[in-house]
Amino acid sequence: MNHSTQPTRVSATKTFLVSGLGTALEYYDFLIYGLAAGLVFNSVFFPGADPVVGTLYAFGAFGTGFLARPLGGIVIGHFGDKVGRKKMLTLTLVMMGASSFLVGLLPGYDTIGVAAPLLLVLLRLMQGFAAGGEWGGAALFGIERAPVGKRGLWGSFTSMGIGLGTLLGVGVFTLVSVAFDDRLTPFAWRIPFLLGGALVFVGLFARLSLPDEEAPGAAGAATGTGHGGGEAGAGTPLAAAVRRSPRTVLCGLGVSYGYNTVAYIGFTYFLSYLTGIGYSSTQALAGQLAYSVLLILAAPLFAHFSDRYGRRPVMVVGGVATAVFLFGYFPLVDTMSVAAAVVAFAAIGFLTGTTQGPVPTFLGEQFPSHVRYSGMSVSYQIGAALGGGTASFVATGLMVLSGENPMSVAGYGAFAMAVLVACSLGLRETAHLSVEEINGVPRRRPEHPGTRSVH
């Protein structure tokens, strides 16, 4: 990469504010919808049905947001590669804040009838479109500005942001649940959505203060970087990414599918499961708080390990450990001990961080800079739609089909982790490649035997 086209160097604190905190505020909005779907949306927007069926409808509406995520990744990723990261990161934050605020104002089924769930789904699609473009751009902001040997760690700022957004969402829901004595309807559930719409302005301030950057696509076209020389300037970035390596796109999709399946089972379905077997909403949310705290701590730790030992070994070990523990989660929470449930949630949050931490950098490093936003976004977001968008719905359906046997859910999660492990092994190891090597630029001089580039 030409030095003149390197992204402007930004401090770690500034990078976290843009990449981590901005994502936290955005995913707060996206994920409180999952909490509400598991706790109240079955009665507010889908009344009259059996509670389990109503929960299925609520999770189905939750999943519609994932349908729009690949489209958001494609469209916003395209313009992120063509016109720059900053403009797209600002757009996604505004869209997410507006949709969250409007959900908080939306009348229920008892007030406007079938229009209520229809409008809910429409706003959820808007959230999904924004989230689809957010993840890749925020991750790249950290990865492309990281010091030597710290791409994994700086890329994990986005993963920390997702965990922080989860913590904020669960914390607000818990406080609201306690303040209203577990009565989240008819009004209390709206407070987190209205607050989320207002909090977005914090992240927006950080992102608008960024210096304008040269679009990677323009830089790639000018310098001829990337495989195929002038490929950067030909066609769309997504088409170039797929043409360059369809296997990379498919394996990235599989990694995302596996990670998002277990992450959203842990975040949304486990919450519904606890309240379904007799825990109060506040007790279940306490477990989710432990999940979020351990996720925030684990993500940068294992991203750092991936910088030292490689992306693939960390992903494989994390995937196998998570698959094994899923079969221990349900016996722990079925004891009806709040302490045991909190420990179970903390453990699954920590294990989720083992894969969530390295994922942004691992996928981003599979593509050269001029198609990176598009390539990693479409891989991740299609996988997220297939995995995260269906996870809670499939888990609830498996419980119905298996006669309420939670081991069916553990088996499904273990299958998702097996896909993640296999696809991680199918991607190239990139931790110790230089920026130039990732972008397909030949070395300027031969290395001495036994040395490696680590930038």
Phi, psi and omega in degrees: 000134177296134181302327183291342180259005178295141176300150179301130181290133181231148181294162179299321180296314179296320179298318179294322179299320181281311186277309184280306184291320177301316177294323179301314181293324181287317180284339168304312180296318183291322189271335175295335173298320178295320176298313181295324178297322180282340187249318190226339188294336179296328180267331183280317186248346181226055182285167175088343180267163171305140184307320179293318179294320177299322177294322176300315177299317182296318178290329175296317177295322175302319182292337181298331178299329180285337177296326181275347184295316177299321178297317177298319178297320181291308185291309183289324176297320178301309182287333175296322176285328185274317186245354176118156184288320190301312183300319182288323178294328176290317180298314183297322181294318179296315180298318182293317180296318180296315182294321179297315181299320181291326175299320179296336179264353189289126175295156180274181182299322182296340182264313185237011174068218187295341177298332182297304178294330178294316178292325177299315179295320179299315179292327177293322176298321178296318177299316182297319179299315180294315181296327179298327178270340185289310191302310182296315182295318180293319179297317182295329179301320178283315184299315186283353178243008186287144172294171180303130176077009183233022180298319179298314181297311181292327175294333181285353175303324177294317178297319176297322179297320177297317178296319179295320176298321176298315180298316178299315182296313180294320180298315179295315179298321179295314179299318179295318180298318179292315183297327182256018175054048178068006179263087183282340175255152007269345188245325192304323183297339182286335186302312180300326180290317179295320179294321180298320178298326180282323183293337181302332181297334177295311179293326181296321179299317181295320184285325179290340180277357180289148172289149176292144181239161175284137180296132180303324179297320179293319179294318180295322179293324183285326185261347180074026179283165179096164180293136180087011175064268186276012181305327183301325185265000185256126176070198180269152179301321181296315179299321179295320180294316180292318180296323182295316182198087178299328178298321179298316179298316182292318179292322175298321177299316181295320176300314180295319178303310182297311181298312184291328177301308182289323180299318183276336167297315180294324185274318186254312185291317181301326177297312178297322180298316181297313179294331180289332181261004171123355174287149175284165178300320181295318179296318179296319179292330175297320175298319179294328176297316178297320177304312185293317181299313181292328177296316180298322180285321186284323186303307179292329179298311183281336171294320176297317177300324180291331174293325184274316190250354180110150181290313187297314179302319180294317179297318182293312180298316179297318180296316180293316180298319179295316179301318181294316185291332180306327180284347175262345183298309187294318175302326179294310184286335180288352175290347183064024174262124180298321180298316180295322179295320179295318177298317180298316178294319179298318181295317181290328175294317178297315182291326175298323179295337180296328177259326181295326181299307182281342189305311184302313182288320181302315180284320181297324182286353179283348186235146173291161191301325187286347177234010189294314181301312181292313185297310182288328180292315182291321177299310184293315188285327174294318176298321178295322179294316181290325183265292183296323183292336182249353190303306183291323178296313180295318180299316178296318179296321178296323177297319179294313184291331184266008182069041178067035177264108185292345178295339176294324177289319177299320179296321179294318178297321178295323176298317180298320178292327177296322177296317179300315182296313181298317182286330175297320178291338179277349178265154180286147174283126189236357189303324186251017174273149176282166176302318181297319179295320178296323180278001176082019180269126180298153177297145179280335178210153181291150177278155169286146181304137176085004179249158180218149175277136184240009181272000000 
